[in-house]
Amino acid sequence: MTFQEVKELHEMGFTPEQITQLNLGSEPEPQPEPQPETQPETQPETKQEPQPELQPEPDPVSQKLASMEKTINDFIVAMQKNNLKTASVNLLPDDQINVNANTALSELIRPTIKQKED
């Protein structure tokens, strides 16, 4: 890519990284030289013992996060079980609800005044 082409691309609004990528993509790739065909030598098959796959050690941070997540989930389950055991609703009988509502409204409209005794 010539300098003039790079300049024109820059004026069009392309970033230097984009121009570099375009330049890398425009270069012809070198053709690999053909290698003469060789006959693979036949070797007696040997049994290869499978190597045990090594599992990478878990990251200590991810272990800690997994531990904390398990603890939180266990705590939530315990709270839900406790809430189900102790769940209760204090409902007043229907006739008492009306009496309490009337008393509260009458106190708002005409409060009772307590007199001081001397």
PDB file of C-alpha atoms in Angstrom:
ATOM      1  CA  MET A   1       0.000   0.000   0.000  1.00  0.00           C
ATOM      2  CA  THR A   2       1.430   3.345  -0.972  1.00  0.00           C
ATOM      3  CA  PHE A   3       1.677   6.392   1.210  1.00  0.00           C
ATOM      4  CA  GLN A   4      -0.941   8.154  -0.924  1.00  0.00           C
ATOM      5  CA  GLU A   5      -3.417   5.314  -0.392  1.00  0.00           C
ATOM      6  CA  VAL A   6      -2.765   5.360   3.360  1.00  0.00           C
ATOM      7  CA  LYS A   7      -3.309   9.120   3.416  1.00  0.00           C
ATOM      8  CA  GLU A   8      -6.590   8.814   1.508  1.00  0.00           C
ATOM      9  CA  LEU A   9      -7.837   6.120   3.868  1.00  0.00           C
ATOM     10  CA  HIS A  10      -6.941   8.285   6.857  1.00  0.00           C
ATOM     11  CA  GLU A  11      -8.850  11.226   5.356  1.00  0.00           C
ATOM     12  CA  MET A  12     -11.868   8.941   4.851  1.00  0.00           C
ATOM     13  CA  GLY A  13     -11.922   8.307   8.609  1.00  0.00           C
ATOM     14  CA  PHE A  14     -10.139   5.006   8.968  1.00  0.00           C
ATOM     15  CA  THR A  15      -8.097   4.547  12.132  1.00  0.00           C
ATOM     16  CA  PRO A  16      -4.407   3.624  11.943  1.00  0.00           C
ATOM     17  CA  GLU A  17      -5.233   0.138  13.269  1.00  0.00           C
ATOM     18  CA  GLN A  18      -7.801  -0.407  10.522  1.00  0.00           C
ATOM     19  CA  ILE A  19      -5.361   0.795   7.871  1.00  0.00           C
ATOM     20  CA  THR A  20      -2.715  -1.578   9.223  1.00  0.00           C
ATOM     21  CA  GLN A  21      -5.194  -4.461   9.069  1.00  0.00           C
ATOM     22  CA  LEU A  22      -6.090  -3.545   5.485  1.00  0.00           C
ATOM     23  CA  ASN A  23      -2.425  -3.364   4.596  1.00  0.00           C
ATOM     24  CA  LEU A  24      -1.710  -6.753   6.144  1.00  0.00           C
ATOM     25  CA  GLY A  25      -4.637  -8.282   4.293  1.00  0.00           C
ATOM     26  CA  SER A  26      -3.592  -6.853   0.918  1.00  0.00           C
ATOM     27  CA  GLU A  27      -0.109  -8.375   0.847  1.00  0.00           C
ATOM     28  CA  PRO A  28       0.003 -11.575  -1.143  1.00  0.00           C
ATOM     29  CA  GLU A  29       0.663 -14.578   0.998  1.00  0.00           C
ATOM     30  CA  PRO A  30       3.841 -16.422   0.138  1.00  0.00           C
ATOM     31  CA  GLN A  31       3.141 -19.718  -1.554  1.00  0.00           C
ATOM     32  CA  PRO A  32       4.753 -22.663   0.174  1.00  0.00           C
ATOM     33  CA  GLU A  33       7.091 -24.608  -2.034  1.00  0.00           C
ATOM     34  CA  PRO A  34       5.723 -27.981  -2.981  1.00  0.00           C
ATOM     35  CA  GLN A  35       7.582 -30.679  -1.154  1.00  0.00           C
ATOM     36  CA  PRO A  36       8.442 -33.843  -2.944  1.00  0.00           C
ATOM     37  CA  GLU A  37       6.222 -36.687  -1.961  1.00  0.00           C
ATOM     38  CA  THR A  38       7.920 -39.108   0.327  1.00  0.00           C
ATOM     39  CA  GLN A  39       6.677 -42.523   1.177  1.00  0.00           C
ATOM     40  CA  PRO A  40       6.037 -42.769   4.871  1.00  0.00           C
ATOM     41  CA  GLU A  41       8.073 -45.459   6.419  1.00  0.00           C
ATOM     42  CA  THR A  42       6.000 -48.193   7.860  1.00  0.00           C
ATOM     43  CA  GLN A  43       6.813 -48.752  11.455  1.00  0.00           C
ATOM     44  CA  PRO A  44       5.420 -51.471  13.577  1.00  0.00           C
ATOM     45  CA  GLU A  45       2.535 -50.192  15.589  1.00  0.00           C
ATOM     46  CA  THR A  46       3.440 -49.640  19.180  1.00  0.00           C
ATOM     47  CA  LYS A  47       0.887 -49.314  21.880  1.00  0.00           C
ATOM     48  CA  GLN A  48       1.025 -45.997  23.525  1.00  0.00           C
ATOM     49  CA  GLU A  49      -0.269 -45.964  27.027  1.00  0.00           C
ATOM     50  CA  PRO A  50      -2.836 -43.222  27.434  1.00  0.00           C
ATOM     51  CA  GLN A  51      -1.491 -40.536  29.623  1.00  0.00           C
ATOM     52  CA  PRO A  52      -3.800 -39.518  32.421  1.00  0.00           C
ATOM     53  CA  GLU A  53      -5.317 -36.174  31.663  1.00  0.00           C
ATOM     54  CA  LEU A  54      -4.112 -33.584  34.060  1.00  0.00           C
ATOM     55  CA  GLN A  55      -6.911 -31.443  35.267  1.00  0.00           C
ATOM     56  CA  PRO A  56      -5.823 -27.902  35.894  1.00  0.00           C
ATOM     57  CA  GLU A  57      -6.014 -26.770  39.475  1.00  0.00           C
ATOM     58  CA  PRO A  58      -9.029 -24.572  40.032  1.00  0.00           C
ATOM     59  CA  ASP A  59      -8.327 -20.937  40.571  1.00  0.00           C
ATOM     60  CA  PRO A  60      -8.368 -20.083  44.319  1.00  0.00           C
ATOM     61  CA  VAL A  61     -10.633 -17.114  43.620  1.00  0.00           C
ATOM     62  CA  SER A  62     -13.162 -19.256  41.799  1.00  0.00           C
ATOM     63  CA  GLN A  63     -12.993 -21.816  44.625  1.00  0.00           C
ATOM     64  CA  LYS A  64     -13.722 -19.083  47.158  1.00  0.00           C
ATOM     65  CA  LEU A  65     -16.604 -17.734  45.067  1.00  0.00           C
ATOM     66  CA  ALA A  66     -18.094 -21.205  44.677  1.00  0.00           C
ATOM     67  CA  SER A  67     -17.803 -21.741  48.423  1.00  0.00           C
ATOM     68  CA  MET A  68     -19.488 -18.417  49.175  1.00  0.00           C
ATOM     69  CA  GLU A  69     -22.255 -19.115  46.670  1.00  0.00           C
ATOM     70  CA  LYS A  70     -22.939 -22.509  48.271  1.00  0.00           C
ATOM     71  CA  THR A  71     -23.012 -20.925  51.732  1.00  0.00           C
ATOM     72  CA  ILE A  72     -25.466 -18.246  50.607  1.00  0.00           C
ATOM     73  CA  ASN A  73     -27.726 -20.804  48.921  1.00  0.00           C
ATOM     74  CA  ASP A  74     -27.694 -22.989  52.055  1.00  0.00           C
ATOM     75  CA  PHE A  75     -28.539 -19.942  54.180  1.00  0.00           C
ATOM     76  CA  ILE A  76     -31.452 -19.014  51.904  1.00  0.00           C
ATOM     77  CA  VAL A  77     -32.849 -22.551  52.085  1.00  0.00           C
ATOM     78  CA  ALA A  78     -32.555 -22.556  55.886  1.00  0.00           C
ATOM     79  CA  MET A  79     -34.322 -19.172  56.133  1.00  0.00           C
ATOM     80  CA  GLN A  80     -37.138 -20.345  53.868  1.00  0.00           C
ATOM     81  CA  LYS A  81     -37.650 -23.511  55.944  1.00  0.00           C
ATOM     82  CA  ASN A  82     -37.685 -21.465  59.163  1.00  0.00           C
ATOM     83  CA  ASN A  83     -40.158 -18.979  57.691  1.00  0.00           C
ATOM     84  CA  LEU A  84     -42.494 -21.799  56.723  1.00  0.00           C
ATOM     85  CA  LYS A  85     -42.317 -23.245  60.245  1.00  0.00           C
ATOM     86  CA  THR A  86     -42.967 -19.943  62.023  1.00  0.00           C
ATOM     87  CA  ALA A  87     -45.364 -18.398  59.526  1.00  0.00           C
ATOM     88  CA  SER A  88     -48.451 -17.113  61.268  1.00  0.00           C
ATOM     89  CA  VAL A  89     -50.934 -14.368  60.615  1.00  0.00           C
ATOM     90  CA  ASN A  90     -52.673 -12.549  63.411  1.00  0.00           C
ATOM     91  CA  LEU A  91     -56.171 -11.945  62.101  1.00  0.00           C
ATOM     92  CA  LEU A  92     -58.801 -10.306  64.180  1.00  0.00           C
ATOM     93  CA  PRO A  93     -62.333 -11.617  64.113  1.00  0.00           C
ATOM     94  CA  ASP A  94     -64.576  -9.734  61.673  1.00  0.00           C
ATOM     95  CA  ASP A  95     -66.698  -8.057  64.366  1.00  0.00           C
ATOM     96  CA  GLN A  96     -63.593  -6.775  66.174  1.00  0.00           C
ATOM     97  CA  ILE A  97     -62.244  -5.239  62.934  1.00  0.00           C
ATOM     98  CA  ASN A  98     -65.322  -3.055  62.578  1.00  0.00           C
ATOM     99  CA  VAL A  99     -65.176  -1.909  66.210  1.00  0.00           C
ATOM    100  CA  ASN A 100     -61.492  -1.004  65.954  1.00  0.00           C
ATOM    101  CA  ALA A 101     -62.014   0.839  62.657  1.00  0.00           C
ATOM    102  CA  ASN A 102     -64.922   2.860  64.109  1.00  0.00           C
ATOM    103  CA  THR A 103     -62.907   3.717  67.218  1.00  0.00           C
ATOM    104  CA  ALA A 104     -59.944   4.884  65.147  1.00  0.00           C
ATOM    105  CA  LEU A 105     -62.096   7.049  62.875  1.00  0.00           C
ATOM    106  CA  SER A 106     -63.990   8.597  65.791  1.00  0.00           C
ATOM    107  CA  GLU A 107     -60.676   9.505  67.451  1.00  0.00           C
ATOM    108  CA  LEU A 108     -59.614  11.261  64.274  1.00  0.00           C
ATOM    109  CA  ILE A 109     -62.859  13.225  63.989  1.00  0.00           C
ATOM    110  CA  ARG A 110     -63.425  14.008  67.678  1.00  0.00           C
ATOM    111  CA  PRO A 111     -60.509  13.054  69.908  1.00  0.00           C
ATOM    112  CA  THR A 112     -61.211  12.312  73.535  1.00  0.00           C
ATOM    113  CA  ILE A 113     -59.613  14.777  75.929  1.00  0.00           C
ATOM    114  CA  LYS A 114     -58.309  13.560  79.217  1.00  0.00           C
ATOM    115  CA  GLN A 115     -58.643  16.082  82.042  1.00  0.00           C
ATOM    116  CA  LYS A 116     -55.945  16.574  84.630  1.00  0.00           C
ATOM    117  CA  GLU A 117     -56.882  15.974  88.212  1.00  0.00           C
ATOM    118  CA  ASP A 118     -55.419  18.453  90.634  1.00  0.00           C
TER     119      ASP A 118
END
